[in-house]
Coordinates of C-alpha atoms in Angstrom, one line a residue:
Chain A
X10 CA 212.2 -135.0 143.3
X11 CA 213.2 -131.3 143.4
X12 CA 210.4 -129.0 143.2
X13 CA 211.9 -125.9 144.8
X14 CA 215.4 -125.1 144.7
X15 CA 217.7 -123.9 147.7
X16 CA 217.8 -120.4 145.8
X17 CA 214.1 -120.1 145.9
X18 CA 213.8 -121.0 149.6
X19 CA 216.5 -118.1 150.2
X20 CA 214.4 -115.8 148.1
X21 CA 211.1 -116.5 149.9
X22 CA 212.7 -116.3 153.3
X23 CA 214.1 -112.8 152.3
X24 CA 210.6 -112.0 151.1
X25 CA 209.2 -113.0 154.5
X26 CA 212.1 -111.1 156.3
X27 CA 213.2 -114.5 157.8
X28 CA 216.9 -114.7 158.5
X29 CA 217.8 -118.5 158.0
X30 CA 221.1 -120.3 159.1
X31 CA 222.7 -122.5 156.5
X32 CA 221.4 -125.6 158.3
X33 CA 217.9 -124.2 158.4
X34 CA 218.0 -123.4 154.6
X35 CA 219.1 -127.0 154.1
X36 CA 216.3 -128.3 156.3
X37 CA 213.6 -126.1 154.9
X38 CA 214.4 -126.9 151.3
X39 CA 214.1 -130.6 152.1
X40 CA 210.9 -130.2 154.0
X41 CA 209.2 -128.0 151.5
X42 CA 210.2 -130.5 148.8
X43 CA 208.5 -133.3 150.8
X44 CA 205.3 -131.2 151.2
X45 CA 205.1 -130.1 147.5
X46 CA 205.9 -133.6 146.5
X47 CA 203.1 -134.9 148.5
X48 CA 200.8 -132.2 147.1
X49 CA 201.7 -133.4 143.7
X50 CA 199.6 -136.4 144.2
X51 CA 196.6 -134.1 143.7
X52 CA 197.5 -133.6 140.3
X53 CA 196.8 -137.1 139.5
X54 CA 193.1 -136.4 140.0
X55 CA 190.9 -135.4 137.1
X56 CA 189.3 -132.1 138.2
X57 CA 187.7 -131.3 134.6
X58 CA 184.2 -130.7 136.0
X59 CA 185.0 -129.6 139.3
X60 CA 184.3 -126.0 140.1
X61 CA 187.3 -124.2 141.7
X62 CA 187.0 -123.7 145.4
X63 CA 187.6 -120.1 146.4
X64 CA 187.1 -120.8 150.2
X65 CA 186.6 -123.7 152.5
X66 CA 183.3 -122.5 154.0
X67 CA 180.2 -122.7 151.8
X68 CA 179.3 -119.2 152.4
X69 CA 179.1 -116.1 150.1
X70 CA 178.2 -112.4 150.6
X71 CA 178.9 -112.1 154.2
X72 CA 178.5 -108.2 154.6
X73 CA 178.1 -105.6 157.2
X74 CA 176.2 -102.3 156.8
X75 CA 178.3 -99.1 156.4
X76 CA 178.2 -97.8 160.1
X77 CA 180.9 -96.1 161.9
X78 CA 182.0 -97.7 165.2
X79 CA 184.4 -96.4 167.7
X80 CA 187.9 -97.6 167.2
X81 CA 190.7 -97.8 169.9
X82 CA 191.3 -94.9 172.1
X83 CA 194.4 -93.1 170.7
X84 CA 196.7 -94.0 173.6
X85 CA 195.7 -97.7 173.3
X86 CA 196.3 -97.7 169.6
X87 CA 199.9 -96.7 170.0
X88 CA 200.5 -98.6 173.1
X89 CA 202.2 -101.4 171.4
X90 CA 204.3 -99.1 169.3
X91 CA 208.2 -99.5 169.9
X92 CA 208.6 -96.0 169.3
X93 CA 206.2 -92.8 168.8
X94 CA 206.3 -89.2 168.3
X95 CA 203.3 -86.6 168.4
X96 CA 200.7 -89.2 168.2
X97 CA 202.3 -91.1 165.4
X98 CA 204.3 -94.5 165.0
X99 CA 207.9 -93.7 164.5
X100 CA 209.8 -95.8 162.4
X101 CA 213.4 -95.8 160.8
X102 CA 213.5 -93.5 157.7
X103 CA 211.7 -94.9 154.6
X104 CA 211.8 -93.3 151.1
Chain B
X26 CA 209.1 -86.9 117.1
X27 CA 206.3 -87.4 114.8
X28 CA 207.6 -90.8 113.7
X29 CA 206.9 -92.1 117.1
X30 CA 203.5 -93.1 118.5
X31 CA 202.9 -93.3 122.4
X32 CA 201.2 -96.2 123.7
X33 CA 199.6 -95.4 127.3
X34 CA 197.6 -97.1 130.0
X35 CA 196.4 -95.4 133.0
X36 CA 195.9 -96.8 136.5
X37 CA 193.5 -94.9 138.7
X38 CA 193.0 -95.4 142.4
X39 CA 190.0 -93.8 143.9
X40 CA 188.7 -93.6 147.4
X41 CA 185.1 -94.5 147.8
X42 CA 183.2 -92.2 150.2
X43 CA 181.7 -94.7 152.6
X44 CA 181.3 -93.4 156.2
X45 CA 183.3 -96.5 157.4
X46 CA 186.3 -98.5 156.2
X47 CA 186.3 -101.3 153.9
X48 CA 186.6 -104.3 156.4
X49 CA 185.9 -102.4 159.8
X50 CA 183.7 -99.9 161.4
X51 CA 186.5 -97.2 161.6
X52 CA 185.5 -93.7 160.1
X53 CA 187.0 -92.7 156.8
X54 CA 186.8 -88.9 157.5
X55 CA 189.7 -86.9 155.9
X56 CA 191.9 -84.7 158.2
X57 CA 191.5 -86.2 161.7
X58 CA 194.2 -86.2 164.3
X59 CA 196.6 -88.9 163.2
X60 CA 196.0 -92.5 164.3
X61 CA 192.4 -91.7 165.9
X62 CA 190.4 -93.8 163.3
X63 CA 191.9 -97.0 163.8
X64 CA 191.0 -100.3 165.4
X65 CA 192.3 -103.8 165.8
X66 CA 191.0 -104.9 162.5
X67 CA 192.8 -102.2 160.5
X68 CA 195.9 -102.5 162.6
X69 CA 196.0 -106.0 161.9
X70 CA 196.3 -107.0 165.5
X71 CA 196.2 -110.7 166.2
X72 CA 192.8 -112.5 166.1
X73 CA 190.6 -110.0 164.4
X74 CA 188.4 -110.7 161.5
X75 CA 187.4 -108.4 158.6
X76 CA 183.8 -108.0 157.2
X77 CA 183.1 -106.6 153.9
X78 CA 181.1 -103.2 153.8
X79 CA 178.2 -103.5 151.7
X80 CA 178.2 -100.0 150.5
X81 CA 181.9 -100.4 149.2
X82 CA 180.4 -103.2 146.9
X83 CA 177.4 -101.1 145.9
X84 CA 179.7 -98.2 145.0
X85 CA 182.1 -100.4 143.1
X86 CA 179.3 -101.9 141.1
X87 CA 177.9 -98.4 140.3
X88 CA 181.3 -97.5 138.9
X89 CA 181.6 -100.8 136.8
X90 CA 178.3 -100.4 135.2
X91 CA 178.9 -96.8 134.4
X92 CA 182.1 -98.0 132.8
X93 CA 180.1 -100.6 130.8
X94 CA 182.0 -103.5 132.5
X95 CA 180.9 -107.1 132.6
X96 CA 180.4 -107.7 136.5
X97 CA 182.1 -111.2 137.4
X98 CA 179.1 -113.6 138.9
X99 CA 181.8 -114.7 141.4
X100 CA 184.7 -112.8 142.8
X101 CA 187.0 -112.9 145.9
X102 CA 189.7 -110.9 147.9
X103 CA 193.3 -111.8 147.9
X104 CA 196.3 -110.8 150.0
X105 CA 199.0 -108.8 148.2
X106 CA 202.1 -109.4 150.5
X107 CA 204.7 -106.8 151.1
X108 CA 206.5 -105.0 153.9
X109 CA 206.1 -101.3 154.3
X110 CA 205.5 -99.2 157.3
X111 CA 202.2 -97.8 156.0
X112 CA 200.8 -101.3 155.8
X113 CA 200.5 -102.6 159.5
X114 CA 199.2 -106.2 158.4
X115 CA 202.1 -106.6 156.0
X116 CA 199.5 -107.4 153.3
X117 CA 196.9 -105.3 151.5
X118 CA 193.6 -106.9 150.9
X119 CA 193.0 -106.6 147.2
X120 CA 191.6 -108.5 144.2
X121 CA 194.0 -110.3 142.0
X122 CA 192.7 -113.1 139.6
X123 CA 188.8 -112.7 140.1
X124 CA 188.3 -109.0 140.0
X125 CA 184.8 -107.5 140.4
X126 CA 184.7 -106.3 136.7
X127 CA 186.3 -106.4 133.5
X128 CA 185.9 -105.4 129.7
X129 CA 184.4 -102.1 130.1
X130 CA 185.1 -98.8 128.2
X131 CA 184.9 -95.0 128.5
X132 CA 184.1 -92.7 125.7
X133 CA 186.4 -89.5 125.4
X134 CA 186.6 -86.6 123.1
X135 CA 189.7 -85.0 122.0
X136 CA 189.8 -82.2 119.3
X137 CA 186.2 -83.1 118.3
X138 CA 187.0 -86.8 117.9
X139 CA 185.2 -89.2 120.1
X140 CA 187.1 -92.4 120.9
X141 CA 186.6 -95.3 123.2
X142 CA 189.2 -96.1 125.7
X143 CA 189.0 -99.8 127.0
X144 CA 188.6 -100.5 130.7
X145 CA 190.5 -103.7 131.5
X146 CA 189.5 -104.1 135.0
X147 CA 187.8 -102.5 138.1
X148 CA 188.7 -104.1 141.5
X149 CA 188.2 -103.3 145.2
X150 CA 191.0 -103.2 147.8
X151 CA 191.9 -101.0 150.9
X152 CA 194.2 -98.1 151.1
X153 CA 197.4 -97.9 153.1
X154 CA 198.4 -95.4 155.7
X155 CA 200.4 -92.2 155.5
X156 CA 204.2 -91.7 155.9
X157 CA 205.5 -88.3 156.8
X158 CA 209.3 -88.0 156.5
X159 CA 210.9 -85.9 159.1
X160 CA 214.2 -84.4 159.9
X161 CA 215.7 -84.8 156.5
X162 CA 217.3 -81.4 156.3
X163 CA 219.1 -81.2 159.8
X164 CA 219.3 -84.7 160.9
X165 CA 221.0 -87.5 159.0
X166 CA 219.6 -90.2 161.3
X167 CA 216.1 -89.2 160.2
X168 CA 212.9 -91.2 160.7
X169 CA 209.5 -91.5 159.3
X170 CA 206.3 -90.9 161.1
X171 CA 203.1 -93.3 160.4
X172 CA 199.6 -92.2 160.5
X173 CA 197.3 -95.1 160.0
X174 CA 193.9 -93.3 159.6
X175 CA 193.8 -94.0 155.9
X176 CA 194.6 -97.6 156.4
X177 CA 191.6 -99.8 155.2
X178 CA 189.7 -97.0 153.4
X179 CA 187.9 -98.6 150.4
X180 CA 189.6 -97.9 147.3
X181 CA 188.7 -98.7 143.8
X182 CA 191.4 -99.6 141.2
X183 CA 190.5 -98.8 137.7
X184 CA 192.8 -99.9 134.9
X185 CA 192.5 -98.7 131.3
X186 CA 193.5 -100.6 128.2
X187 CA 196.5 -99.2 126.5
X188 CA 194.4 -97.5 124.2
X189 CA 195.6 -93.9 124.8
X190 CA 198.0 -92.3 122.4
X191 CA 198.7 -88.7 123.5
X192 CA 199.0 -86.7 126.8
X193 CA 195.7 -84.9 125.6
X194 CA 193.9 -88.2 125.4
X195 CA 195.1 -89.1 128.8
X196 CA 193.9 -86.0 130.2
X197 CA 190.5 -86.3 128.5
X198 CA 190.2 -89.9 129.9
X199 CA 190.8 -88.7 133.3
X200 CA 188.6 -85.9 133.0
X201 CA 185.8 -88.0 131.8
X202 CA 186.4 -90.6 134.4
X203 CA 186.3 -88.2 137.2
X204 CA 183.0 -86.6 135.9
X205 CA 181.5 -90.1 136.1
X206 CA 182.8 -90.8 139.6
X207 CA 181.3 -87.4 140.6
X208 CA 178.0 -88.0 139.0
X209 CA 177.9 -91.3 140.6
X210 CA 178.5 -89.5 144.1
X211 CA 180.8 -92.4 145.1
X212 CA 184.1 -90.3 145.6
X213 CA 185.3 -86.9 146.5
X214 CA 187.8 -87.2 143.7
X215 CA 190.2 -84.6 145.3
X216 CA 193.7 -85.1 144.1
X217 CA 195.1 -82.8 146.7
X218 CA 193.6 -85.0 149.5
X219 CA 194.9 -88.2 147.8
X220 CA 191.2 -89.4 147.2
X221 CA 192.1 -89.8 143.5
X222 CA 195.6 -90.9 142.2
X223 CA 197.0 -91.8 139.0
X224 CA 199.9 -93.8 137.7
X225 CA 200.7 -94.3 134.0
X226 CA 202.4 -97.0 131.9
X227 CA 203.8 -95.5 128.7
X228 CA 205.9 -96.8 125.8
X229 CA 206.6 -95.4 122.4
X230 CA 207.0 -97.2 119.0
X231 CA 207.7 -96.2 115.4
X232 CA 204.3 -95.0 114.1
X233 CA 202.5 -97.9 112.1
X234 CA 204.2 -100.7 114.2
X235 CA 202.0 -103.1 115.9
X236 CA 204.8 -104.3 118.2
X237 CA 204.7 -102.7 121.8
X238 CA 207.8 -101.0 122.9
X239 CA 209.4 -101.3 126.4
X240 CA 207.3 -99.4 128.9
X241 CA 208.0 -97.4 132.0
X242 CA 205.9 -96.8 134.8
X243 CA 205.3 -93.0 136.0
X244 CA 204.3 -91.9 139.3
X245 CA 204.1 -89.1 141.7
X246 CA 201.7 -86.9 139.3
X247 CA 199.7 -84.6 141.7
X248 CA 197.3 -83.2 139.2
X249 CA 195.8 -84.0 135.9
X250 CA 198.0 -81.3 134.2
X251 CA 201.2 -82.8 135.9
X252 CA 200.1 -86.1 134.4
X253 CA 199.8 -84.5 130.9
X254 CA 203.2 -82.8 131.4
X255 CA 204.9 -85.9 132.5
X256 CA 203.6 -88.1 129.6
X257 CA 204.7 -85.4 127.2
X258 CA 208.2 -85.3 128.6
X259 CA 208.4 -89.0 128.7
X260 CA 207.4 -89.3 125.1
X261 CA 210.2 -87.1 124.2
X262 CA 212.6 -88.8 126.3
X263 CA 211.9 -92.3 125.1
X264 CA 211.6 -91.0 121.4
X265 CA 215.1 -89.6 121.7
X266 CA 216.6 -92.6 123.0
X267 CA 215.1 -94.7 120.3
X268 CA 215.9 -92.3 117.7
X269 CA 219.6 -92.4 118.5
X270 CA 219.5 -96.5 118.5
X271 CA 219.3 -96.7 122.3
X272 CA 217.1 -99.0 124.3
X273 CA 214.4 -98.1 126.8
X274 CA 215.0 -99.5 130.3
X275 CA 211.9 -100.9 132.0
X276 CA 211.5 -99.1 135.2
X277 CA 209.5 -96.9 137.5
X278 CA 210.3 -93.3 137.2
X279 CA 208.9 -90.3 139.4
X280 CA 207.6 -87.0 138.0
X281 CA 209.6 -84.1 139.4
X282 CA 207.2 -81.1 139.2
X283 CA 209.6 -78.4 140.0
X284 CA 212.0 -79.4 137.4
X285 CA 209.6 -80.8 134.9
X286 CA 211.5 -84.1 134.2
X287 CA 210.8 -87.7 135.2
X288 CA 213.6 -89.4 137.3
X289 CA 214.5 -93.0 137.7
X290 CA 213.4 -94.7 141.0
X291 CA 216.0 -97.4 140.3
X292 CA 217.2 -99.1 143.6
X293 CA 214.5 -97.3 145.5
X294 CA 211.9 -100.0 144.6
X295 CA 212.1 -103.5 145.3
X296 CA 211.4 -106.1 142.7
X297 CA 207.7 -106.8 142.8
X298 CA 207.0 -110.3 144.2
X299 CA 203.7 -110.1 145.9
X300 CA 202.8 -113.8 146.5
X301 CA 199.0 -113.1 146.1
X302 CA 196.8 -115.9 147.8
X303 CA 193.2 -115.9 148.6
X304 CA 192.3 -114.0 151.6
X305 CA 191.0 -116.7 154.0
X306 CA 189.3 -114.4 156.4
X307 CA 186.9 -113.2 153.8
X308 CA 184.2 -115.6 152.0
X309 CA 183.7 -114.7 148.2
X310 CA 181.1 -112.3 146.6
X311 CA 178.4 -113.8 144.5
X312 CA 176.8 -111.1 142.6
X313 CA 173.6 -112.1 141.1
X314 CA 171.3 -110.3 138.5
X315 CA 169.0 -109.2 141.3
X316 CA 172.1 -107.0 142.9
X317 CA 173.2 -105.9 139.5
X318 CA 169.5 -104.8 138.6
X319 CA 169.1 -103.0 141.8
X320 CA 172.2 -101.1 141.4
X321 CA 171.4 -100.3 137.7
X322 CA 168.2 -98.9 138.7
X323 CA 170.1 -96.4 141.2
X324 CA 172.3 -95.1 138.5
X325 CA 171.9 -91.3 137.9
X326 CA 171.9 -89.4 134.7
X327 CA 175.7 -89.9 133.6
X328 CA 177.6 -87.1 131.9
X329 CA 177.2 -88.3 128.3
X330 CA 173.4 -88.5 128.8
X331 CA 173.3 -85.1 130.4
X332 CA 175.3 -83.5 127.7
X333 CA 172.9 -84.9 125.0
X334 CA 170.0 -83.6 127.1
X335 CA 171.4 -80.2 127.2
X336 CA 171.7 -80.0 123.6
X337 CA 168.1 -81.2 122.9
X338 CA 166.3 -79.6 125.8
X339 CA 168.0 -76.3 126.0
X340 CA 169.4 -75.9 122.4
X341 CA 173.0 -75.6 123.6
X342 CA 175.8 -76.0 121.0
X343 CA 177.7 -79.2 121.6
X344 CA 180.7 -77.4 123.0
X345 CA 178.9 -75.5 125.7
X346 CA 176.8 -78.7 126.6
X347 CA 180.3 -80.7 126.9
X348 CA 181.9 -77.9 129.0
X349 CA 179.0 -77.5 131.5
X350 CA 178.4 -81.2 131.9
X351 CA 182.0 -82.1 132.4
X352 CA 181.5 -81.0 136.1
X353 CA 178.2 -82.1 137.8
X354 CA 178.4 -79.2 140.0
X355 CA 178.6 -77.0 137.0
X356 CA 175.8 -78.8 135.3
X357 CA 173.6 -78.5 138.5
X358 CA 174.3 -74.7 138.8
X359 CA 173.4 -74.3 135.2
X360 CA 170.1 -75.9 135.7
X361 CA 169.4 -74.1 139.0
X362 CA 170.0 -70.6 137.0
X363 CA 167.4 -71.8 134.5
X364 CA 164.8 -72.0 137.1
X365 CA 165.0 -68.4 137.5
X366 CA 165.9 -67.2 133.9
X367 CA 165.0 -68.5 130.5
X368 CA 167.8 -67.9 128.2
X369 CA 170.0 -70.8 128.3
X370 CA 172.7 -69.9 125.8
X371 CA 173.1 -66.5 127.8
X372 CA 173.6 -68.4 131.1
X373 CA 176.0 -70.8 129.5
X374 CA 178.1 -67.9 128.2
X375 CA 178.3 -66.5 131.7
X376 CA 179.0 -69.7 133.3
X377 CA 181.9 -70.6 130.9
X378 CA 183.2 -67.1 131.0
X379 CA 183.4 -64.8 133.9
X380 CA 182.0 -67.4 136.5
X381 CA 184.6 -70.0 135.6
X382 CA 187.3 -67.5 135.5
X383 CA 186.3 -66.2 139.0
X384 CA 185.9 -69.8 140.4
X385 CA 189.5 -70.9 139.1
X386 CA 191.0 -67.5 140.6
X387 CA 189.5 -68.4 144.0
X388 CA 189.8 -72.1 143.8
X389 CA 186.1 -72.6 144.5
X390 CA 183.5 -75.0 143.1
X391 CA 180.3 -73.9 141.7
X392 CA 178.2 -74.5 144.7
X393 CA 180.8 -72.7 146.9
X394 CA 180.5 -69.5 144.8
X395 CA 179.3 -66.4 146.7
X396 CA 176.7 -65.8 143.7
X397 CA 173.9 -68.0 143.8
X398 CA 172.0 -69.2 140.7
X399 CA 169.0 -66.9 141.5
X400 CA 171.6 -64.0 141.9
X401 CA 173.2 -64.5 138.5
X402 CA 169.5 -64.6 137.1
X403 CA 168.6 -61.4 138.7
X404 CA 171.7 -59.7 137.1
X405 CA 170.9 -61.2 133.6
X406 CA 167.3 -59.7 134.3
X407 CA 168.6 -56.3 134.9
X408 CA 170.6 -56.3 131.6
X409 CA 167.3 -57.4 129.7
X410 CA 165.4 -54.6 131.4
X411 CA 168.1 -52.0 130.2
X412 CA 169.0 -51.1 133.7
X413 CA 172.6 -51.9 133.1
X414 CA 174.7 -52.5 130.0
X415 CA 176.3 -55.9 129.4
X416 CA 179.5 -54.4 129.9
X417 CA 178.7 -52.9 133.4
X418 CA 177.2 -56.3 134.2
X419 CA 180.7 -57.8 134.2
X420 CA 181.8 -55.2 136.8
X421 CA 178.7 -55.9 138.8
X422 CA 179.2 -59.7 138.7
X423 CA 182.7 -59.4 139.8
X424 CA 181.6 -57.2 142.7
X425 CA 178.9 -59.7 143.5
X426 CA 181.4 -62.5 143.5
X427 CA 183.7 -60.6 145.8
X428 CA 181.2 -59.3 148.2
X429 CA 178.3 -61.9 148.0
X430 CA 176.0 -58.7 147.5
X431 CA 173.0 -59.0 145.2
X432 CA 172.9 -57.6 141.6
X433 CA 170.5 -54.9 142.4
X434 CA 172.4 -53.8 145.7
X435 CA 175.7 -53.5 143.7
X436 CA 174.1 -51.5 141.1
X437 CA 172.5 -49.0 143.6
X438 CA 175.5 -48.6 145.8
X439 CA 177.9 -48.0 142.9
X440 CA 175.4 -45.8 140.9
X441 CA 175.8 -48.2 137.9
X442 CA 172.5 -47.8 136.5
X443 CA 172.5 -47.4 132.7
X444 CA 171.9 -44.0 131.2
X445 CA 169.3 -44.5 128.7
X446 CA 167.9 -41.0 128.9
X447 CA 168.4 -39.6 125.3
X448 CA 169.0 -35.9 126.5
X449 CA 171.6 -36.9 128.9
X450 CA 173.6 -39.1 126.5
X451 CA 173.1 -36.5 123.7
X452 CA 174.8 -33.8 126.0
X453 CA 177.8 -36.1 126.3
X454 CA 178.0 -36.8 122.6
X455 CA 178.1 -33.4 121.7
X456 CA 180.9 -32.7 124.3
X457 CA 183.0 -35.5 122.8
X458 CA 182.4 -34.3 119.3
X459 CA 183.6 -30.8 120.1
X460 CA 186.7 -32.2 122.0
X461 CA 187.6 -34.4 119.1
X462 CA 187.1 -32.7 115.9
X463 CA 189.8 -34.8 114.1
X464 CA 188.2 -38.3 114.5
X465 CA 184.6 -36.7 113.8
X466 CA 186.1 -35.4 110.5
X467 CA 187.8 -38.8 109.7
X468 CA 184.6 -40.6 110.0
X469 CA 182.8 -38.1 107.7
X470 CA 185.5 -38.8 105.4
X471 CA 184.5 -42.5 105.4
X472 CA 186.7 -43.8 108.0
X473 CA 184.3 -46.2 109.8
X474 CA 186.9 -46.9 112.5
X475 CA 186.8 -43.5 113.9
X476 CA 183.3 -44.1 115.3
X477 CA 184.7 -46.8 117.6
X478 CA 187.0 -44.2 119.1
X479 CA 184.2 -41.8 119.6
X480 CA 181.9 -44.3 121.2
X481 CA 184.8 -45.2 123.6
X482 CA 185.0 -41.7 124.5
X483 CA 181.4 -41.4 125.3
X484 CA 181.6 -44.6 127.4
X485 CA 184.7 -43.4 129.3
X486 CA 183.0 -39.9 130.1
X487 CA 179.8 -41.8 131.5
X488 CA 182.1 -44.4 133.1
X489 CA 180.6 -47.0 130.9
X490 CA 177.0 -46.3 132.0
X491 CA 175.6 -44.9 128.6
X492 CA 173.5 -47.3 126.9
X493 CA 175.8 -48.4 124.1
X494 CA 173.2 -48.8 121.5
X495 CA 171.9 -45.3 122.1
X496 CA 175.4 -43.8 121.9
X497 CA 175.9 -45.4 118.5
X498 CA 172.7 -44.2 117.2
X499 CA 173.1 -40.6 118.3
X500 CA 176.7 -40.3 117.4
X501 CA 175.8 -41.5 113.7
X502 CA 173.0 -39.0 113.6
X503 CA 175.2 -36.2 114.9
X504 CA 177.9 -37.2 112.1
X505 CA 175.6 -37.5 109.1

């Protein structure tokens, strides 16, 4: 059963900035359909009175107080930057 | 253009003034050196976990309650996925299908008519970083610089219903919203620092029609006036297209302030496909009655209540009450003045007149004014005592504003004490009458207007210091 088309796989790959070969597109289309097909079995369950689950942990309201903590030293923060200039991350021009 | 009606919805983003960021302990202070308020959490480095700032939720609840919203008993955060260099995690933590609050409203007044503008939703999210575009003029291989200090600063998105029908109403909505946010003390609301930003959705339709037209989204308005102008331009542009049988293209357009036009951002904006999904690193919020009641009790007096109180308690006209309470700091200043001086309407006149004019001219807020409330009260007392005339008081006030000196000091230094000595004024009156026999004769012949000229001459000769009532009285007596 085809749930996700090859075009959709290409679109999602583009959104995720993934460059896929023709073989990979073929393979992922097949695999994703197999996963989605499996997931469809869940649709057979009657969930009328089941509350939607927003998180796997049975926790709510995990909060912190509004306190300032020191962050990373400036040099360390920029240490992983491929390129930098005057204390800032330097990237190809974006408009 | 009258046959078309505009349908406008506004999307306001406002930074909440918590001390630390939404999901980490980095400072939110504005104006720090680039990339000095960042940490592994807001940089999205591997293995880190965000934790919700309690104060962000408290502030968001304040706003939601002040906007008469329904608070969701359960809400959650979602990831909004897109790629842009100002977003280091490649997703923004936001709220999608279960926002904090929905279904509120805000009352605005335009041309004396009160209207309710619906609020569709209020939700929490995090701000992105800042991009600086370099080298455009000289270097075709230009680049952009990224400062991530702002990344993760708590942001509230407030979406209005498409209930707004004119640029003036949009302006009134923003002014009212800003006043509420300032009264709540949850945001600096400085458009110039980006702590308040506004986008607009706008379409037009034939008046009387119930069908919505195709809308455009407007961006890049840097002030409320710019938003008003952009909307006016867009209404005209869309109406003209429809009038000649054309079709509106659904697109995002940017306001060009210098040219006064909106321009299409076609091709520069990618199709929105954010693939929202629940943020697995944050557990949901369950906001119960206790929490809501605690916040409700903390709500201060809001602009609408204060306006009513100003009318009732101080007997101010509705117009004065509305102008003064539109800004919290102006309303505070007004009440501080009344601690030193009784006549509310007199204070109101001064604040709406010369005080506001000078504040605007110097780009100051009331609390930054060199003239403090007790200083203005002293000036007004000098008028009441007859030490200076109301006209001279304006000069004195301006001098006080420019130098920060007190009223009495300015009056003494500049020799501005009013001349109320009858003999002294009479001497000048005699001189003026002798010098201007023509107007004197005119007045005697029944030309009432000539008196104004003669009063003016006396005031001029005394450099404005003569007591005007006395001048009038003496001139009339001499001309009988």
